[in-house]
mmCIF file with all atom_site columns, C-alpha atoms in Angstrom:
data_model
loop_
_atom_site.group_PDB
_atom_site.id
_atom_site.type_symbol
_atom_site.label_atom_id
_atom_site.label_alt_id
_atom_site.label_comp_id
_atom_site.label_asym_id
_atom_site.label_entity_id
_atom_site.label_seq_id
_atom_site.pdbx_PDB_ins_code
_atom_site.Cartn_x
_atom_site.Cartn_y
_atom_site.Cartn_z
_atom_site.occupancy
_atom_site.B_iso_or_equiv
_atom_site.pdbx_formal_charge
_atom_site.auth_seq_id
_atom_site.auth_comp_id
_atom_site.auth_asym_id
_atom_site.auth_atom_id
_atom_site.pdbx_PDB_model_num
ATOM 1   C CA . MET A 1 1   ? 37.580 -32.010 -17.333 1.00 38.00 ? 1072 MET A CA 1
ATOM 2   C CA . GLY A 1 2   ? 37.758 -35.549 -18.689 1.00 40.00 ? 1073 GLY A CA 1
ATOM 3   C CA . THR A 1 3   ? 34.909 -38.052 -19.008 1.00 38.00 ? 1074 THR A CA 1
ATOM 4   C CA . LYS A 1 4   ? 35.932 -39.902 -15.846 1.00 38.00 ? 1075 LYS A CA 1
ATOM 5   C CA . GLU A 1 5   ? 35.546 -36.701 -13.655 1.00 38.00 ? 1076 GLU A CA 1
ATOM 6   C CA . PHE A 1 6   ? 32.143 -36.035 -15.318 1.00 41.00 ? 1077 PHE A CA 1
ATOM 7   C CA . ARG A 1 7   ? 30.859 -39.506 -14.416 1.00 43.00 ? 1078 ARG A CA 1
ATOM 8   C CA . ARG A 1 8   ? 31.503 -39.287 -10.656 1.00 45.00 ? 1079 ARG A CA 1
ATOM 9   C CA . GLY A 1 9   ? 28.787 -38.708 -8.123  1.00 49.00 ? 1080 GLY A CA 1
ATOM 10  C CA . PRO A 1 10  ? 28.732 -36.986 -4.815  1.00 51.00 ? 1081 PRO A CA 1
ATOM 11  C CA . SER A 1 11  ? 30.310 -39.889 -3.142  1.00 56.00 ? 1082 SER A CA 1
ATOM 12  C CA . GLY A 1 12  ? 33.288 -39.688 -5.530  1.00 52.00 ? 1083 GLY A CA 1
ATOM 13  C CA . GLU A 1 13  ? 32.510 -43.094 -6.878  1.00 52.00 ? 1084 GLU A CA 1
ATOM 14  C CA . ALA A 1 14  ? 32.032 -43.716 -10.654 1.00 46.00 ? 1085 ALA A CA 1
ATOM 15  C CA . LEU A 1 15  ? 28.334 -43.388 -11.646 1.00 46.00 ? 1086 LEU A CA 1
ATOM 16  C CA . PRO A 1 16  ? 26.841 -46.595 -12.861 1.00 53.00 ? 1087 PRO A CA 1
ATOM 17  C CA . GLY A 1 17  ? 23.982 -46.437 -15.365 1.00 59.00 ? 1088 GLY A CA 1
ATOM 18  C CA . LEU A 1 18  ? 20.483 -47.386 -14.356 1.00 60.00 ? 1089 LEU A CA 1
ATOM 19  C CA . ARG A 1 19  ? 20.517 -51.186 -13.843 1.00 62.00 ? 1090 ARG A CA 1
ATOM 20  C CA . LEU A 1 20  ? 16.706 -51.522 -13.698 1.00 62.00 ? 1091 LEU A CA 1
ATOM 21  C CA . SER A 1 21  ? 14.211 -51.380 -16.403 1.00 68.00 ? 1092 SER A CA 1
ATOM 22  C CA . VAL A 1 22  ? 12.046 -48.247 -16.485 1.00 69.00 ? 1093 VAL A CA 1
ATOM 23  C CA . GLU A 1 23  ? 9.028  -50.442 -15.369 1.00 76.00 ? 1094 GLU A CA 1
ATOM 24  C CA . ASP A 1 24  ? 11.005 -52.010 -12.456 1.00 76.00 ? 1095 ASP A CA 1
ATOM 25  C CA . ALA A 1 25  ? 12.320 -48.586 -11.397 1.00 76.00 ? 1096 ALA A CA 1
ATOM 26  C CA . SER A 1 26  ? 8.817  -47.105 -11.524 1.00 80.00 ? 1097 SER A CA 1
ATOM 27  C CA . ALA A 1 27  ? 7.343  -49.905 -9.356  1.00 82.00 ? 1098 ALA A CA 1
ATOM 28  C CA . ARG A 1 28  ? 10.051 -49.532 -6.738  1.00 84.00 ? 1099 ARG A CA 1
ATOM 29  C CA . LEU A 1 29  ? 9.625  -45.794 -6.744  1.00 87.00 ? 1100 LEU A CA 1
ATOM 30  C CA . ARG A 1 30  ? 5.960  -45.995 -6.301  1.00 87.00 ? 1101 ARG A CA 1
ATOM 31  C CA . GLU A 1 31  ? 6.455  -48.100 -3.233  1.00 85.00 ? 1102 GLU A CA 1
ATOM 32  C CA . LEU A 1 32  ? 8.860  -45.559 -1.758  1.00 88.00 ? 1103 LEU A CA 1
ATOM 33  C CA . MET A 1 33  ? 6.607  -42.609 -2.525  1.00 89.00 ? 1104 MET A CA 1
ATOM 34  C CA . GLN A 1 34  ? 3.684  -44.246 -0.646  1.00 85.00 ? 1105 GLN A CA 1
ATOM 35  C CA . ARG A 1 35  ? 5.833  -44.458 2.482   1.00 78.00 ? 1106 ARG A CA 1
ATOM 36  C CA . GLU A 1 36  ? 6.991  -40.855 2.332   1.00 77.00 ? 1107 GLU A CA 1
ATOM 37  C CA . ASN A 1 37  ? 5.056  -37.556 2.535   1.00 89.00 ? 1108 ASN A CA 1
ATOM 38  C CA . VAL A 1 38  ? 4.788  -37.333 -1.317  1.00 95.00 ? 1109 VAL A CA 1
ATOM 39  C CA . VAL A 1 39  ? 1.639  -35.870 -2.735  1.00 96.00 ? 1110 VAL A CA 1
ATOM 40  C CA . VAL A 1 40  ? 2.368  -36.318 -6.434  1.00 97.00 ? 1111 VAL A CA 1
ATOM 41  C CA . ALA A 1 41  ? 5.569  -37.666 -8.265  1.00 95.00 ? 1112 ALA A CA 1
ATOM 42  C CA . TYR A 1 42  ? 6.521  -37.642 -11.911 1.00 95.00 ? 1113 TYR A CA 1
ATOM 43  C CA . LEU A 1 43  ? 9.157  -39.299 -14.026 1.00 91.00 ? 1114 LEU A CA 1
ATOM 44  C CA . PHE A 1 44  ? 10.270 -36.960 -16.705 1.00 91.00 ? 1115 PHE A CA 1
ATOM 45  C CA . GLY A 1 45  ? 13.159 -36.340 -19.139 1.00 85.00 ? 1116 GLY A CA 1
ATOM 46  C CA . SER A 1 46  ? 14.810 -39.028 -21.117 1.00 77.00 ? 1117 SER A CA 1
ATOM 47  C CA . CYS A 1 47  ? 13.635 -41.751 -18.852 1.00 75.00 ? 1118 CYS A CA 1
ATOM 48  C CA . ALA A 1 48  ? 9.984  -40.881 -19.406 1.00 74.00 ? 1119 ALA A CA 1
ATOM 49  C CA . ARG A 1 49  ? 10.543 -40.487 -23.099 1.00 79.00 ? 1120 ARG A CA 1
ATOM 50  C CA . ARG A 1 50  ? 12.373 -43.797 -23.121 1.00 77.00 ? 1121 ARG A CA 1
ATOM 51  C CA . THR A 1 51  ? 15.367 -42.314 -24.859 1.00 71.00 ? 1122 THR A CA 1
ATOM 52  C CA . MET A 1 52  ? 17.954 -43.043 -22.218 1.00 71.00 ? 1123 MET A CA 1
ATOM 53  C CA . HIS A 1 53  ? 21.552 -43.535 -23.126 1.00 70.00 ? 1124 HIS A CA 1
ATOM 54  C CA . PRO A 1 54  ? 24.525 -44.703 -20.940 1.00 71.00 ? 1125 PRO A CA 1
ATOM 55  C CA . CYS A 1 55  ? 25.132 -41.169 -19.525 1.00 74.00 ? 1126 CYS A CA 1
ATOM 56  C CA . SER A 1 56  ? 21.485 -40.430 -18.774 1.00 74.00 ? 1127 SER A CA 1
ATOM 57  C CA . ASP A 1 57  ? 20.252 -39.650 -15.274 1.00 82.00 ? 1128 ASP A CA 1
ATOM 58  C CA . VAL A 1 58  ? 16.845 -40.291 -13.877 1.00 85.00 ? 1129 VAL A CA 1
ATOM 59  C CA . ASP A 1 59  ? 14.707 -37.140 -13.639 1.00 91.00 ? 1130 ASP A CA 1
ATOM 60  C CA . ILE A 1 60  ? 11.948 -37.355 -10.855 1.00 94.00 ? 1131 ILE A CA 1
ATOM 61  C CA . ALA A 1 61  ? 9.799  -34.391 -9.718  1.00 96.00 ? 1132 ALA A CA 1
ATOM 62  C CA . VAL A 1 62  ? 7.913  -34.555 -6.365  1.00 97.00 ? 1133 VAL A CA 1
ATOM 63  C CA . LEU A 1 63  ? 5.436  -32.404 -4.645  1.00 97.00 ? 1134 LEU A CA 1
ATOM 64  C CA . LEU A 1 64  ? 5.741  -32.781 -0.909  1.00 95.00 ? 1135 LEU A CA 1
ATOM 65  C CA . ASP A 1 65  ? 3.526  -32.095 2.102   1.00 92.00 ? 1136 ASP A CA 1
ATOM 66  C CA . GLY A 1 66  ? 4.756  -29.630 4.716   1.00 86.00 ? 1137 GLY A CA 1
ATOM 67  C CA . ARG A 1 67  ? 6.581  -26.432 4.683   1.00 88.00 ? 1138 ARG A CA 1
ATOM 68  C CA . GLY A 1 68  ? 9.957  -24.944 5.533   1.00 90.00 ? 1139 GLY A CA 1
ATOM 69  C CA . GLU A 1 69  ? 12.754 -26.904 7.023   1.00 92.00 ? 1140 GLU A CA 1
ATOM 70  C CA . GLU A 1 70  ? 10.566 -30.001 7.612   1.00 91.00 ? 1141 GLU A CA 1
ATOM 71  C CA . MET A 1 71  ? 9.784  -30.210 3.871   1.00 93.00 ? 1142 MET A CA 1
ATOM 72  C CA . TYR A 1 72  ? 13.389 -29.729 2.915   1.00 93.00 ? 1143 TYR A CA 1
ATOM 73  C CA . GLU A 1 73  ? 14.615 -32.418 5.325   1.00 93.00 ? 1144 GLU A CA 1
ATOM 74  C CA . ALA A 1 74  ? 11.905 -34.790 3.840   1.00 92.00 ? 1145 ALA A CA 1
ATOM 75  C CA . PHE A 1 75  ? 13.284 -33.892 0.397   1.00 94.00 ? 1146 PHE A CA 1
ATOM 76  C CA . ARG A 1 76  ? 16.890 -34.698 1.419   1.00 94.00 ? 1147 ARG A CA 1
ATOM 77  C CA . ARG A 1 77  ? 15.860 -38.020 2.864   1.00 93.00 ? 1148 ARG A CA 1
ATOM 78  C CA . LEU A 1 78  ? 13.846 -38.880 -0.167  1.00 94.00 ? 1149 LEU A CA 1
ATOM 79  C CA . LEU A 1 79  ? 16.847 -38.097 -2.480  1.00 94.00 ? 1150 LEU A CA 1
ATOM 80  C CA . VAL A 1 80  ? 18.990 -40.581 -0.541  1.00 94.00 ? 1151 VAL A CA 1
ATOM 81  C CA . ASP A 1 81  ? 16.193 -43.197 -0.514  1.00 93.00 ? 1152 ASP A CA 1
ATOM 82  C CA . VAL A 1 82  ? 15.593 -42.857 -4.247  1.00 92.00 ? 1153 VAL A CA 1
ATOM 83  C CA . CYS A 1 83  ? 19.323 -43.259 -5.042  1.00 91.00 ? 1154 CYS A CA 1
ATOM 84  C CA . ASN A 1 84  ? 19.298 -46.375 -2.808  1.00 91.00 ? 1155 ASN A CA 1
ATOM 85  C CA . VAL A 1 85  ? 16.192 -47.856 -4.475  1.00 88.00 ? 1156 VAL A CA 1
ATOM 86  C CA . LEU A 1 86  ? 17.495 -47.237 -7.940  1.00 86.00 ? 1157 LEU A CA 1
ATOM 87  C CA . GLU A 1 87  ? 21.031 -48.316 -6.997  1.00 85.00 ? 1158 GLU A CA 1
ATOM 88  C CA . THR A 1 88  ? 22.527 -45.332 -8.708  1.00 84.00 ? 1159 THR A CA 1
ATOM 89  C CA . GLU A 1 89  ? 23.572 -41.706 -7.732  1.00 87.00 ? 1160 GLU A CA 1
ATOM 90  C CA . ARG A 1 90  ? 22.576 -40.533 -11.231 1.00 86.00 ? 1161 ARG A CA 1
ATOM 91  C CA . VAL A 1 91  ? 19.268 -39.073 -10.001 1.00 89.00 ? 1162 VAL A CA 1
ATOM 92  C CA . ASP A 1 92  ? 17.998 -35.575 -10.497 1.00 91.00 ? 1163 ASP A CA 1
ATOM 93  C CA . LEU A 1 93  ? 15.205 -34.977 -7.937  1.00 95.00 ? 1164 LEU A CA 1
ATOM 94  C CA . LEU A 1 94  ? 13.202 -31.794 -8.461  1.00 96.00 ? 1165 LEU A CA 1
ATOM 95  C CA . LEU A 1 95  ? 11.056 -30.252 -5.651  1.00 97.00 ? 1166 LEU A CA 1
ATOM 96  C CA . LEU A 1 96  ? 7.911  -29.071 -7.390  1.00 97.00 ? 1167 LEU A CA 1
ATOM 97  C CA . ASN A 1 97  ? 6.967  -26.889 -4.387  1.00 96.00 ? 1168 ASN A CA 1
ATOM 98  C CA . SER A 1 98  ? 9.582  -24.419 -5.265  1.00 94.00 ? 1169 SER A CA 1
ATOM 99  C CA . ALA A 1 99  ? 9.839  -24.878 -9.102  1.00 96.00 ? 1170 ALA A CA 1
ATOM 100 C CA . PRO A 1 100 ? 8.998  -22.045 -11.495 1.00 95.00 ? 1171 PRO A CA 1
ATOM 101 C CA . PRO A 1 101 ? 5.628  -22.305 -13.333 1.00 95.00 ? 1172 PRO A CA 1
ATOM 102 C CA . THR A 1 102 ? 7.276  -23.116 -16.660 1.00 95.00 ? 1173 THR A CA 1
ATOM 103 C CA . LEU A 1 103 ? 9.177  -26.120 -15.251 1.00 96.00 ? 1174 LEU A CA 1
ATOM 104 C CA . LYS A 1 104 ? 6.128  -27.437 -13.444 1.00 97.00 ? 1175 LYS A CA 1
ATOM 105 C CA . PHE A 1 105 ? 4.131  -27.205 -16.685 1.00 97.00 ? 1176 PHE A CA 1
ATOM 106 C CA . GLU A 1 106 ? 6.903  -29.016 -18.640 1.00 96.00 ? 1177 GLU A CA 1
ATOM 107 C CA . VAL A 1 107 ? 6.814  -31.800 -16.013 1.00 97.00 ? 1178 VAL A CA 1
ATOM 108 C CA . ILE A 1 108 ? 3.032  -32.301 -16.135 1.00 97.00 ? 1179 ILE A CA 1
ATOM 109 C CA . THR A 1 109 ? 2.760  -32.142 -19.855 1.00 96.00 ? 1180 THR A CA 1
ATOM 110 C CA . THR A 1 110 ? 5.773  -34.364 -20.798 1.00 94.00 ? 1181 THR A CA 1
ATOM 111 C CA . GLY A 1 111 ? 6.277  -36.474 -17.757 1.00 93.00 ? 1182 GLY A CA 1
ATOM 112 C CA . ARG A 1 112 ? 4.589  -39.720 -16.533 1.00 92.00 ? 1183 ARG A CA 1
ATOM 113 C CA . VAL A 1 113 ? 2.817  -39.817 -13.217 1.00 94.00 ? 1184 VAL A CA 1
ATOM 114 C CA . LEU A 1 114 ? 4.742  -42.145 -10.903 1.00 92.00 ? 1185 LEU A CA 1
ATOM 115 C CA . TYR A 1 115 ? 2.579  -41.713 -7.904  1.00 93.00 ? 1186 TYR A CA 1
ATOM 116 C CA . ALA A 1 116 ? -0.399 -39.663 -6.750  1.00 95.00 ? 1187 ALA A CA 1
ATOM 117 C CA . ARG A 1 117 ? -1.838 -39.775 -3.232  1.00 94.00 ? 1188 ARG A CA 1
ATOM 118 C CA . SER A 1 118 ? -5.282 -39.483 -4.764  1.00 95.00 ? 1189 SER A CA 1
ATOM 119 C CA . ASP A 1 119 ? -6.968 -38.519 -8.053  1.00 96.00 ? 1190 ASP A CA 1
ATOM 120 C CA . VAL A 1 120 ? -8.154 -35.331 -6.394  1.00 97.00 ? 1191 VAL A CA 1
ATOM 121 C CA . ALA A 1 121 ? -4.685 -34.314 -5.345  1.00 96.00 ? 1192 ALA A CA 1
ATOM 122 C CA . LEU A 1 122 ? -3.341 -35.014 -8.876  1.00 97.00 ? 1193 LEU A CA 1
ATOM 123 C CA . ASN A 1 123 ? -6.075 -33.056 -10.449 1.00 97.00 ? 1194 ASN A CA 1
ATOM 124 C CA . ASP A 1 124 ? -5.822 -30.146 -8.062  1.00 97.00 ? 1195 ASP A CA 1
ATOM 125 C CA . PHE A 1 125 ? -2.044 -29.907 -8.608  1.00 97.00 ? 1196 PHE A CA 1
ATOM 126 C CA . GLU A 1 126 ? -2.280 -30.141 -12.390 1.00 97.00 ? 1197 GLU A CA 1
ATOM 127 C CA . THR A 1 127 ? -5.127 -27.578 -12.531 1.00 97.00 ? 1198 THR A CA 1
ATOM 128 C CA . ASN A 1 128 ? -3.248 -25.132 -10.338 1.00 96.00 ? 1199 ASN A CA 1
ATOM 129 C CA . VAL A 1 129 ? -0.059 -25.536 -12.507 1.00 97.00 ? 1200 VAL A CA 1
ATOM 130 C CA . THR A 1 130 ? -1.992 -25.052 -15.711 1.00 97.00 ? 1201 THR A CA 1
ATOM 131 C CA . GLN A 1 131 ? -3.746 -21.967 -14.455 1.00 96.00 ? 1202 GLN A CA 1
ATOM 132 C CA . ARG A 1 132 ? -0.545 -20.438 -13.103 1.00 95.00 ? 1203 ARG A CA 1
ATOM 133 C CA . TYR A 1 133 ? 1.300  -21.198 -16.413 1.00 95.00 ? 1204 TYR A CA 1
ATOM 134 C CA . HIS A 1 134 ? -1.354 -19.499 -18.442 1.00 95.00 ? 1205 HIS A CA 1
ATOM 135 C CA . ASP A 1 135 ? -1.748 -16.588 -16.031 1.00 94.00 ? 1206 ASP A CA 1
ATOM 136 C CA . THR A 1 136 ? 1.995  -15.792 -16.365 1.00 92.00 ? 1207 THR A CA 1
ATOM 137 C CA . ALA A 1 137 ? 2.163  -16.147 -20.172 1.00 91.00 ? 1208 ALA A CA 1
ATOM 138 C CA . HIS A 1 138 ? 2.046  -12.385 -20.661 1.00 92.00 ? 1209 HIS A CA 1
ATOM 139 C CA . LEU A 1 139 ? 4.955  -11.897 -18.318 1.00 92.00 ? 1210 LEU A CA 1
ATOM 140 C CA . ARG A 1 140 ? 7.101  -14.388 -20.330 1.00 90.00 ? 1211 ARG A CA 1
ATOM 141 C CA . ALA A 1 141 ? 6.108  -12.645 -23.568 1.00 91.00 ? 1212 ALA A CA 1
ATOM 142 C CA . VAL A 1 142 ? 7.188  -9.227  -22.199 1.00 93.00 ? 1213 VAL A CA 1
ATOM 143 C CA . GLN A 1 143 ? 10.481 -10.792 -20.943 1.00 92.00 ? 1214 GLN A CA 1
ATOM 144 C CA . ASN A 1 144 ? 11.138 -12.483 -24.299 1.00 91.00 ? 1215 ASN A CA 1
ATOM 145 C CA . ASP A 1 145 ? 10.413 -9.242  -26.183 1.00 92.00 ? 1216 ASP A CA 1
ATOM 146 C CA . TYR A 1 146 ? 12.870 -7.318  -23.914 1.00 92.00 ? 1217 TYR A CA 1
ATOM 147 C CA . LEU A 1 147 ? 15.572 -9.956  -24.400 1.00 92.00 ? 1218 LEU A CA 1
ATOM 148 C CA . LYS A 1 148 ? 15.096 -9.846  -28.153 1.00 93.00 ? 1219 LYS A CA 1
ATOM 149 C CA . ARG A 1 149 ? 15.411 -6.079  -28.189 1.00 92.00 ? 1220 ARG A CA 1
ATOM 150 C CA . ARG A 1 150 ? 18.547 -6.180  -26.038 1.00 92.00 ? 1221 ARG A CA 1
ATOM 151 C CA . ALA A 1 151 ? 20.166 -8.764  -28.145 1.00 91.00 ? 1222 ALA A CA 1
ATOM 152 C CA . ARG A 1 152 ? 19.501 -6.858  -31.390 1.00 89.00 ? 1223 ARG A CA 1
ATOM 153 C CA . ALA A 1 153 ? 20.888 -3.660  -29.741 1.00 89.00 ? 1224 ALA A CA 1
ATOM 154 C CA . TRP A 1 154 ? 23.961 -5.545  -28.607 1.00 90.00 ? 1225 TRP A CA 1
ATOM 155 C CA . TYR A 1 155 ? 24.458 -7.187  -31.988 1.00 85.00 ? 1226 TYR A CA 1
ATOM 156 C CA . SER A 1 156 ? 24.105 -3.844  -33.946 1.00 85.00 ? 1227 SER A CA 1
ATOM 157 C CA . GLU A 1 157 ? 26.565 -2.142  -31.593 1.00 82.00 ? 1228 GLU A CA 1
ATOM 158 C CA . LYS A 1 158 ? 29.153 -4.902  -32.206 1.00 78.00 ? 1229 LYS A CA 1
ATOM 159 C CA . ARG A 1 159 ? 28.702 -4.636  -35.994 1.00 76.00 ? 1230 ARG A CA 1
ATOM 160 C CA . ALA A 1 160 ? 29.032 -0.872  -35.962 1.00 66.00 ? 1231 ALA A CA 1
#
């Protein structure tokens, strides 16, 4: 696959880079989030670290109100609206409602808050994520240990 195929979005059109500054994009996104059923939104990845390059996408994580199909429909509409506001299809929108604890923790520790419905909502979400992350640390340690043992066993079988 060549570079040209890699740089095409869902519409089939070539993907332009982000034409807005991070500050302008953040301001436009905040306005959009206020109109939607967004509880909390973060900018994360290279855009939040300000290390974007011509092939970078914009990583946004959102926590939405609602459940089930209603929430997923709101998520789909939000993705289209974000692409329109940023004038690019190079957007990776993450639904925090269904993300694993490690990814949520990464977002809250390395990302920048774009929007929060209230300080209470932001604090509640971040507290819950931090507790869940630390509560599942022992499970990740067991899984990591198992993977290391399996890798060593596989490697020693191949060398034998």
